[in-house]
Amino acid sequence: MSVVEEEDERGVAHIVEHLAFSATSRYTNHDIVKFLESIGAEFGACQNALTSSDETIYELLVPVDKPGLLSQAISVLAEFSSEVRVSAEDLEKERGAVLEEYRGGRNATGRMQDSHWALLFEGSKYAERLPIGTEKVIRTVPHETVKRFYQKWYHLSNMAVFAVGDFPDTQAVVELIKEHFGQKAPGPLPPPVIPEFPVPSHEEPRFSCFVESEAAGSAVVISCKMPAGEIKTVKEYKDSLAESMFHCALNQRLFKISRTKDPPYFSCSSAADALVRPVKAYIMTSSCRERGTVEALESMLLEVARIRLHGFSDREISIVRALMMSEMESAYLERDQMQSTSLRDEFLQHFLREEPVVGIEYEAQLQKTLLPHISSAEVAKFAENFSTASSCVIKIVEPRAHASLEDLKAVVLKVNSLEEEKSIPPWDEEQIPEEIVAEAPEPGSIIGKVEHPGIGATEMILSNGMRICYKYTDFLDDQVVFTGFAYGGLSELSEAEYTSCSMGSTIAGEIGTFGYRPSVLMDMLAGKRAEVGTKVGAYMRTFSGDCSPSDLETALQLVYQIFTTNVEPREEEVKIVMQMAEEAIYAQERDPYTAFANRVREINYGNSYFFKPIRISDLKKVDPIRACEYFNNCFKDPSAFTVVIVGKIDPAISLPLILQYLGGIPRVEDAAQPLSRDDLRGLPFKFPESIVREVVRSPMVEAQCFVQLAFPVVLKNTMMTEDIHYVGFLSKLLETKIMQVLRFKYGQIYSVNVAVFLGGNKPSRTGDVRGDISVNFSCDPDISSKLVDFVLEEISYLQAEGPSEEDVLTILEIEQRAHENGLQENYFWLDRILRSYQSRLFSGDIGFTFALQEEGRMKVREALTPQTMQSALRRVLPFPCRNQYTVVILMPKSSCWASVKSMLSWSSSGVSRDAKILAGIAGALVLTVSLWRYSRSTLKS
């Protein structure tokens, strides 16, 4: 609701949202947060709020299995509605948190968002009312102004309350809402009429060349605004389906273009989004190489013009129709297992934008009836909305200025002329194979089978040596998930081979892991819900999948193809991969965070080639032939793999498929003995034995500061079963207590994250496990060292005095609620069974190992007291904690030498090098998408 703010109130709607969780007439000093956490509703994940241009939304996810909890949660919402306390003291305590949230948004992405938003809504009040507000108002607004805004706009007549959950008596919930909200007196002022703020249309396109030195890559954004439509009739619903089909079909083409020889962009996508109440927009975004924005823009405009001239083919429409039918069928099958939040969001949009709530049964029937009758012409007509004469805004983002406004205008004129002359040829379609597996393999057989009633799973050994463990669940009627793993990964490689082989997954993925190029496979899988991917890590290689039970055969065929396809490098695909990798490296070099992340890794893990950032010079040494050869060998021998399958599995149907496509993978006759977990080569890393405090200075457009405080962790082999659980409880305790100190007490941070890293250890059955626990937060650069001392002080206090009984009960409740939710999820069970196989306790009996792990969890839960938590803090962390730790602080550049040093730093943000590259490319696309999603961004309280 930031659009209703006056000039001296810019950001006040968001400040009110913060203050709601801080103090009301019944609660003070963030007692609301503490109460909700005490019942298992974690701050951020389960208690949150967002402020956008047109509305403020508060949400609580609370358990309802104990008497009174729901009533208390509704009473909290009722407090928010009219009894938020807005005192001078409350406001001063919360300013720091809001300022840090503001500062966190003043990075490259934030600056691009702000610029694009202002251009998009030029001439409207929306252009000047970003929800975060201005730094001046956040720093100086008096509490009287905040209180006046709250009293003016927070009126019960403008509110709606939604409660969605597993309620035995819905009418009783309605009565609770009436009880708590009915007690609230009307505000002192009559409710004002909520004004409408029009967004003027414009025939001439607006252009912008935005130069951002810290940008994650070059990007192009085309936005076309139009009035937000309504869906109140069947015809309007049919039009909305055709509109969705348009974006889906266009995205299919855009992906295929991105995989052609010398593509104009690395990635591109199109979508429609309701930006603000009166307006929606069609948005097409792309990420491209540097100096490639003009070419990318021309390709994007050409494709929409091609559709206006020639439409879509019948085959394209049939593929999109199959995709949409598949999605709706999945939603219908799982209609009784839908998440409460999904239902809540439907009602929310009904209240805010009058979107209909018709129920999944009716909508599925409606879609099934309408989709076959939507023609290619009906879909193609939506390309008219992407016209440069339809309130169009064209923006490019470049790290260095290469294109000019005149270049962009010339491209628009060129494409418009080609369209007028009808000189754009039709879309050239590829031939698509009928079958994924050309010749069905000879099925394998089961040579061993064991039931594990304790976990409801069945384990089989197949004739080719592959081990299968499957578990039937009924959590979701349209989901089966699986993962196969084998020991042996990148840690076995020499430094000379590491760079090439670490790129194997990326290169193979572009060529076609499953025997077909990705653009061809996309069409082959149309209408099927089957996704399979591969990963090669330090110690293991894995394949994972997620599919509908009806498409399990397709998913298993894809796995079969992984093992039987011999991926060979082709020049075109390798060139694309290397271009993407190069751009990602250059992009990360521009990021101020890069030098900080590199230094953290170097200090905490050493200077091994495995942890070093990738450089352009490394890319030039990549041997694509060796990369593909390594990838092929990773997924060759089925006897090395254990596969866990969880979901809606009917053994009568699934077992024959498993035997044919997994059991049918040929056994490798000359394969070496599969690697033993105990014989793997460990990564060389060692935490510093003394205290290290270091400041990394990077050039920045606007001052940012990020802090990581890390402590070594050693889990003794003799205590492993319990301490692995204690580490989880300790990290949550530290996160909760540090948040209370740095945000709720001193008001100087927005959020804190406590992370545990134990992934550097090889999965051996013996020896201690080493790693680290790190505390991560951003803050005002001027007080960073002071806040580090506050954190050390708090951890020292917890080691010396122990946590309170209330702290322990809160942590136990949060963990229990997370565990209970997980027990109803397929991925949770998949992960638990995998961890049992990979546990050092495993010696052949997965049921026994699983039981031991659960016994260890329950033993820790039952033993958890302030005293045992204190003891674990002393045992797991250095004691006293001030004796051994590292602190690395990212600060703005302060000298010429710091600038030179920073520019010489190279980038990375992960362990696996191909993962670093993919993350960079993904970041570039997210960057472009985020330019136009500002109104949806969550400003958490």
Coordinates of C-alpha atoms in Angstrom, one line a residue, residues 413-808:
L413 CA 12.5 0.5 -37.0
K414 CA 14.3 -2.4 -38.8
V415 CA 12.0 -5.1 -37.4
N416 CA 8.9 -2.9 -37.9
S417 CA 9.9 -2.5 -41.6
L418 CA 10.5 -6.2 -42.1
E419 CA 7.1 -6.9 -40.6
E420 CA 5.4 -4.3 -42.8
E421 CA 7.1 -5.8 -45.8
K422 CA 6.3 -9.3 -44.7
S423 CA 10.0 -10.2 -45.1
I424 CA 10.2 -12.4 -42.0
P425 CA 10.1 -16.1 -43.0
P426 CA 8.0 -18.7 -41.1
W427 CA 9.4 -20.7 -38.2
D428 CA 11.5 -23.6 -39.3
E429 CA 10.5 -26.7 -37.3
E430 CA 12.8 -29.6 -36.4
Q431 CA 11.9 -33.3 -36.9
I432 CA 11.3 -34.9 -33.5
P433 CA 11.9 -38.7 -32.9
E434 CA 8.9 -40.7 -31.7
E435 CA 10.6 -42.8 -29.0
I436 CA 13.2 -41.9 -26.3
V437 CA 14.6 -45.5 -26.3
A438 CA 14.9 -46.7 -29.8
E439 CA 15.0 -50.4 -28.9
A440 CA 13.5 -51.7 -25.7
P441 CA 16.2 -53.3 -23.5
E442 CA 16.1 -56.9 -22.3
P443 CA 14.7 -56.7 -18.7
G444 CA 17.0 -57.6 -15.8
S445 CA 15.9 -59.8 -12.9
I446 CA 15.8 -59.6 -9.1
I447 CA 18.5 -61.7 -7.4
G448 CA 17.9 -60.5 -3.9
K449 CA 14.9 -58.9 -2.0
V450 CA 14.5 -57.7 1.6
E451 CA 11.5 -56.0 3.2
H452 CA 12.1 -53.2 5.8
P453 CA 8.8 -52.8 7.6
G454 CA 10.3 -50.2 10.0
I455 CA 10.5 -47.7 7.1
G456 CA 7.9 -49.3 4.8
A457 CA 10.5 -49.9 2.1
T458 CA 11.5 -52.8 -0.1
E459 CA 15.1 -53.3 -1.1
M460 CA 16.2 -55.3 -4.2
I461 CA 19.5 -56.3 -5.9
L462 CA 19.1 -56.5 -9.7
S463 CA 21.0 -58.9 -12.0
N464 CA 23.2 -56.1 -13.2
G465 CA 24.3 -55.3 -9.6
M466 CA 22.2 -52.1 -9.2
R467 CA 20.6 -51.8 -5.7
I468 CA 17.0 -50.5 -5.6
C469 CA 15.1 -49.3 -2.6
Y470 CA 11.5 -48.2 -3.1
K471 CA 8.9 -46.8 -0.6
Y472 CA 5.2 -46.3 -1.4
T473 CA 3.6 -43.1 0.0
D474 CA 0.2 -41.4 -0.6
F475 CA 1.3 -37.9 0.3
L476 CA 0.9 -36.7 -3.3
D477 CA -1.1 -38.7 -5.9
D478 CA 1.0 -37.4 -8.8
Q479 CA 4.6 -37.6 -7.6
V480 CA 7.4 -40.1 -7.6
V481 CA 10.9 -38.9 -6.8
F482 CA 14.2 -40.8 -7.0
T483 CA 17.9 -40.5 -6.6
G484 CA 20.7 -42.9 -7.6
F485 CA 24.2 -42.4 -6.2
A486 CA 27.6 -44.0 -6.5
Y487 CA 30.8 -43.3 -4.6
G488 CA 33.7 -41.6 -6.5
G489 CA 33.8 -38.1 -7.8
L490 CA 35.9 -35.1 -8.5
S491 CA 38.2 -35.5 -5.5
E492 CA 39.8 -38.5 -7.3
L493 CA 41.2 -36.3 -10.0
S494 CA 44.6 -34.8 -10.3
E495 CA 45.0 -31.0 -10.6
A496 CA 45.8 -31.4 -14.3
E497 CA 42.5 -33.1 -15.1
Y498 CA 40.3 -31.4 -12.6
T499 CA 39.4 -28.3 -14.7
S500 CA 38.3 -30.3 -17.8
C501 CA 36.5 -33.0 -15.9
S502 CA 34.6 -30.6 -13.6
M503 CA 33.1 -29.1 -16.8
G504 CA 31.9 -32.6 -17.9
S505 CA 28.3 -32.3 -16.6
T506 CA 27.8 -28.8 -18.2
I507 CA 29.2 -29.8 -21.6
A508 CA 27.3 -33.1 -21.6
G509 CA 24.1 -31.3 -20.6
E510 CA 24.3 -28.9 -23.6
I511 CA 25.1 -31.7 -26.1
G512 CA 22.5 -34.0 -24.8
T513 CA 22.9 -36.2 -21.7
F514 CA 20.0 -38.4 -22.8
G515 CA 21.0 -38.9 -26.4
Y516 CA 19.1 -35.9 -27.8
R517 CA 19.8 -32.2 -27.9
P518 CA 17.9 -30.3 -25.2
S519 CA 15.7 -28.5 -27.7
V520 CA 14.6 -31.8 -29.3
L521 CA 14.1 -33.5 -26.0
M522 CA 11.9 -30.7 -24.8
D523 CA 9.3 -31.5 -27.6
M524 CA 9.7 -35.2 -27.0
L525 CA 8.6 -34.8 -23.4
A526 CA 5.7 -32.4 -24.1
G527 CA 2.7 -33.5 -22.0
K528 CA 4.8 -35.7 -19.8
R529 CA 5.8 -34.8 -16.2
A530 CA 9.2 -36.3 -16.1
E531 CA 12.4 -34.5 -15.1
V532 CA 15.8 -36.2 -14.7
G533 CA 19.2 -34.6 -14.0
T534 CA 22.8 -35.5 -13.1
K535 CA 25.4 -34.2 -10.8
V536 CA 29.1 -35.0 -10.2
G537 CA 30.3 -33.8 -6.8
A538 CA 33.4 -34.2 -4.7
Y539 CA 32.8 -37.7 -3.5
M540 CA 29.7 -39.0 -5.4
R541 CA 28.0 -38.9 -8.7
T542 CA 24.2 -38.9 -8.7
F543 CA 21.1 -38.8 -11.0
S544 CA 17.8 -37.6 -9.7
G545 CA 14.3 -37.4 -11.0
D546 CA 10.7 -36.2 -10.3
C547 CA 7.8 -37.5 -12.3
S548 CA 4.1 -38.4 -12.3
P549 CA 3.4 -42.1 -11.6
S550 CA 1.9 -42.3 -15.1
D551 CA 5.2 -41.0 -16.6
L552 CA 7.5 -43.2 -14.5
E553 CA 8.3 -45.2 -17.6
T554 CA 9.5 -42.0 -19.4
A555 CA 11.7 -41.0 -16.4
L556 CA 13.3 -44.5 -16.2
Q557 CA 13.9 -44.4 -19.9
L558 CA 15.8 -41.1 -19.4
V559 CA 17.9 -42.8 -16.7
Y560 CA 18.6 -45.7 -19.1
Q561 CA 19.7 -43.2 -21.7
I562 CA 22.2 -41.6 -19.3
F563 CA 24.0 -44.9 -18.9
T564 CA 23.8 -46.0 -22.5
T565 CA 24.5 -42.7 -24.3
N566 CA 28.1 -42.0 -25.3
V567 CA 28.2 -38.2 -25.2
E568 CA 30.7 -36.8 -27.7
P569 CA 31.6 -33.1 -27.9
R570 CA 30.3 -31.1 -30.9
E571 CA 31.9 -27.8 -31.7
E572 CA 28.7 -25.8 -31.7
E573 CA 27.5 -26.9 -28.2
V574 CA 31.0 -26.6 -26.7
K575 CA 31.3 -23.1 -28.1
I576 CA 28.0 -22.1 -26.4
V577 CA 29.1 -23.6 -23.0
M578 CA 32.4 -21.8 -23.1
Q579 CA 30.8 -18.5 -24.1
M580 CA 28.3 -18.8 -21.2
A581 CA 31.1 -19.8 -18.8
E582 CA 33.3 -16.8 -19.9
E583 CA 30.5 -14.3 -19.4
A584 CA 29.7 -15.8 -16.0
I585 CA 33.3 -15.4 -14.9
Y586 CA 33.5 -11.8 -16.1
A587 CA 30.1 -11.1 -14.4
Q588 CA 31.4 -12.5 -11.1
E589 CA 34.5 -10.4 -11.3
R590 CA 32.4 -7.3 -11.3
D591 CA 30.5 -8.4 -8.2
P592 CA 32.0 -6.8 -5.0
Y593 CA 31.1 -10.0 -3.1
T594 CA 33.5 -12.1 -5.2
A595 CA 36.7 -11.0 -3.6
F596 CA 35.1 -11.5 -0.2
A597 CA 33.9 -15.0 -1.0
N598 CA 37.3 -16.0 -2.4
R599 CA 39.1 -14.8 0.7
V600 CA 36.7 -16.6 3.0
R601 CA 37.3 -19.9 1.2
E602 CA 41.1 -19.4 1.2
I603 CA 41.2 -18.6 4.9
N604 CA 38.8 -21.4 6.1
Y605 CA 39.7 -24.2 3.6
G606 CA 43.2 -23.5 2.3
N607 CA 44.6 -22.9 -1.2
S608 CA 43.8 -26.3 -2.8
Y609 CA 43.0 -26.2 -6.5
F610 CA 39.6 -27.7 -5.5
F611 CA 38.6 -24.6 -3.7
K612 CA 40.2 -22.0 -6.0
P613 CA 38.0 -19.8 -8.1
I614 CA 37.9 -20.5 -11.8
R615 CA 39.7 -18.2 -14.2
I616 CA 39.5 -17.4 -17.9
S617 CA 42.9 -19.0 -18.3
D618 CA 41.4 -22.2 -16.8
L619 CA 38.7 -22.3 -19.4
K620 CA 41.2 -22.2 -22.2
K621 CA 42.7 -25.4 -20.8
V622 CA 39.4 -27.3 -20.9
D623 CA 39.6 -30.4 -23.1
P624 CA 36.0 -31.2 -24.2
I625 CA 36.9 -34.7 -25.3
R626 CA 38.3 -35.5 -21.8
A627 CA 35.3 -33.8 -20.2
C628 CA 32.8 -35.9 -22.0
E629 CA 34.8 -39.1 -21.5
Y630 CA 34.9 -38.5 -17.8
F631 CA 31.1 -37.8 -17.7
N632 CA 30.4 -41.0 -19.7
N633 CA 32.5 -43.1 -17.2
C634 CA 30.7 -41.5 -14.2
F635 CA 27.4 -43.1 -15.4
K636 CA 28.5 -46.4 -16.9
D637 CA 28.6 -49.1 -14.4
P638 CA 25.1 -49.9 -12.9
S639 CA 26.5 -52.1 -10.2
A640 CA 28.1 -49.1 -8.5
F641 CA 24.7 -47.4 -8.0
T642 CA 22.1 -47.5 -5.2
V643 CA 18.7 -46.0 -6.3
V644 CA 16.1 -44.8 -3.8
I645 CA 12.5 -44.3 -5.2
V646 CA 9.7 -42.7 -3.1
G647 CA 6.2 -41.9 -4.0
K648 CA 2.9 -43.2 -5.4
I649 CA 4.3 -46.4 -6.6
D650 CA 2.1 -49.3 -7.6
P651 CA 4.6 -52.3 -7.6
A652 CA 2.5 -54.3 -10.1
I653 CA 3.1 -51.5 -12.7
S654 CA 6.4 -50.1 -11.5
L655 CA 8.5 -53.2 -11.0
P656 CA 8.4 -54.4 -14.6
L657 CA 9.5 -50.9 -15.6
I658 CA 12.3 -50.8 -13.1
L659 CA 13.5 -54.3 -14.3
Q660 CA 13.3 -53.2 -17.9
Y661 CA 15.0 -49.8 -17.8
L662 CA 17.2 -50.0 -14.7
G663 CA 17.7 -53.7 -14.7
G664 CA 18.2 -53.5 -18.4
I665 CA 21.2 -51.2 -18.2
P666 CA 24.1 -53.4 -19.5
R667 CA 26.6 -54.5 -16.9
V668 CA 30.1 -53.4 -17.8
E669 CA 32.2 -56.5 -18.2
D670 CA 35.6 -54.8 -17.9
A671 CA 34.6 -52.3 -15.2
A672 CA 37.0 -51.7 -12.4
Q673 CA 35.8 -52.6 -8.9
P674 CA 33.4 -49.8 -7.7
L675 CA 35.1 -47.4 -5.3
S676 CA 34.8 -48.0 -1.6
R677 CA 33.7 -45.1 0.5
D678 CA 36.6 -45.7 2.8
D679 CA 39.2 -45.6 0.0
L680 CA 38.1 -42.2 -1.4
R681 CA 40.6 -39.4 -1.6
G682 CA 39.7 -36.6 0.9
L683 CA 39.7 -32.9 0.1
P684 CA 42.6 -31.1 1.6
F685 CA 41.2 -28.4 3.9
K686 CA 42.1 -27.2 7.4
F687 CA 40.7 -24.5 9.5
P688 CA 43.2 -21.9 10.9
E689 CA 44.4 -22.8 14.4
S690 CA 44.6 -19.2 15.5
I691 CA 42.3 -16.2 15.3
V692 CA 42.0 -14.5 11.9
R693 CA 40.3 -11.1 11.5
E694 CA 40.5 -9.6 8.1
V695 CA 38.8 -6.9 6.1
V696 CA 38.3 -7.3 2.3
R697 CA 37.8 -4.0 0.5
S698 CA 36.1 -4.0 -2.9
P699 CA 35.1 -1.2 -5.2
M700 CA 31.4 -0.5 -4.9
V701 CA 28.9 1.9 -6.4
E702 CA 27.1 2.1 -3.1
A703 CA 28.5 1.0 0.3
Q704 CA 27.7 -2.6 1.3
C705 CA 29.0 -4.6 4.2
F706 CA 28.8 -8.3 4.7
V707 CA 30.2 -10.3 7.7
Q708 CA 31.1 -13.9 8.2
L709 CA 32.2 -15.2 11.6
A710 CA 33.3 -18.8 11.5
F711 CA 34.2 -21.4 14.1
P712 CA 35.8 -24.8 13.5
V713 CA 33.6 -27.8 14.3
V714 CA 35.0 -31.3 15.2
L715 CA 32.5 -34.2 15.6
K716 CA 34.3 -37.0 17.4
N717 CA 33.7 -40.5 15.9
T718 CA 32.7 -41.8 19.3
M719 CA 29.9 -39.2 19.7
M720 CA 28.9 -39.0 16.0
T721 CA 25.4 -40.4 16.3
E722 CA 24.3 -37.8 18.8
D723 CA 26.5 -34.9 17.9
I724 CA 25.3 -34.8 14.3
H725 CA 21.9 -33.9 15.7
Y726 CA 23.3 -31.5 18.3
V727 CA 24.9 -29.5 15.5
G728 CA 21.5 -28.9 14.0
F729 CA 20.0 -27.8 17.3
L730 CA 23.0 -25.6 18.1
S731 CA 22.8 -23.8 14.7
K732 CA 19.2 -23.0 15.3
L733 CA 19.8 -21.8 18.8
L734 CA 22.6 -19.6 17.7
E735 CA 20.6 -18.1 14.9
T736 CA 17.7 -17.4 17.2
K737 CA 19.8 -15.8 20.0
I738 CA 21.9 -13.7 17.6
M739 CA 18.8 -12.5 15.9
Q740 CA 17.4 -11.5 19.3
V741 CA 20.6 -9.6 20.1
L742 CA 21.5 -7.9 16.8
R743 CA 18.0 -7.1 15.6
F744 CA 15.6 -7.1 18.5
K745 CA 17.9 -5.6 21.1
Y746 CA 20.2 -3.4 19.1
G747 CA 18.1 -3.0 15.9
Q748 CA 21.2 -3.1 13.6
I749 CA 20.6 -6.0 11.2
Y750 CA 17.8 -7.2 9.0
S751 CA 18.4 -10.9 9.2
V752 CA 21.1 -13.4 10.2
N753 CA 22.0 -16.9 8.9
V754 CA 23.9 -19.6 10.8
A755 CA 25.2 -22.2 8.4
V756 CA 26.9 -25.6 9.1
F757 CA 29.4 -26.9 6.6
L758 CA 30.5 -30.6 6.9
G759 CA 30.6 -31.3 3.2
G760 CA 34.4 -31.4 2.9
N761 CA 34.7 -34.7 4.6
K762 CA 34.9 -37.9 2.6
P763 CA 32.1 -40.3 3.5
S764 CA 34.4 -42.7 5.4
R765 CA 33.1 -45.0 8.2
T766 CA 35.9 -44.0 10.5
G767 CA 37.6 -40.8 11.8
D768 CA 36.3 -37.5 13.1
V769 CA 34.2 -35.2 11.0
R770 CA 35.5 -31.6 10.6
G771 CA 33.8 -28.5 9.3
D772 CA 32.6 -25.2 10.5
I773 CA 29.7 -23.2 11.8
S774 CA 29.4 -19.7 10.3
V775 CA 27.4 -16.6 11.3
N776 CA 26.5 -14.5 8.4
F777 CA 24.9 -11.0 8.2
S778 CA 25.0 -7.7 6.5
C779 CA 25.2 -4.4 8.3
D780 CA 26.3 -0.8 8.4
P781 CA 30.0 -0.8 7.5
D782 CA 30.8 1.6 10.4
I783 CA 29.6 -0.8 13.1
S784 CA 30.6 -4.2 11.6
S785 CA 33.4 -5.0 14.0
K786 CA 31.3 -3.9 17.0
L787 CA 28.5 -6.3 15.9
V788 CA 31.0 -9.1 15.6
D789 CA 32.0 -8.5 19.2
F790 CA 28.4 -8.6 20.2
V791 CA 28.0 -12.0 18.6
L792 CA 31.2 -13.3 20.3
E793 CA 29.9 -12.0 23.6
E794 CA 26.5 -13.8 23.1
I795 CA 28.1 -17.1 22.2
S796 CA 30.6 -16.8 25.1
Y797 CA 27.6 -16.2 27.4
L798 CA 25.8 -19.3 26.1
Q799 CA 28.9 -21.4 26.7
A800 CA 29.4 -20.0 30.1
E801 CA 25.8 -19.8 31.4
G802 CA 23.9 -22.0 29.0
P803 CA 20.6 -21.1 27.2
S804 CA 17.4 -20.6 29.1
E805 CA 14.7 -23.3 29.5
E806 CA 12.5 -21.2 27.2
D807 CA 15.2 -21.1 24.5
V808 CA 15.5 -24.9 24.6

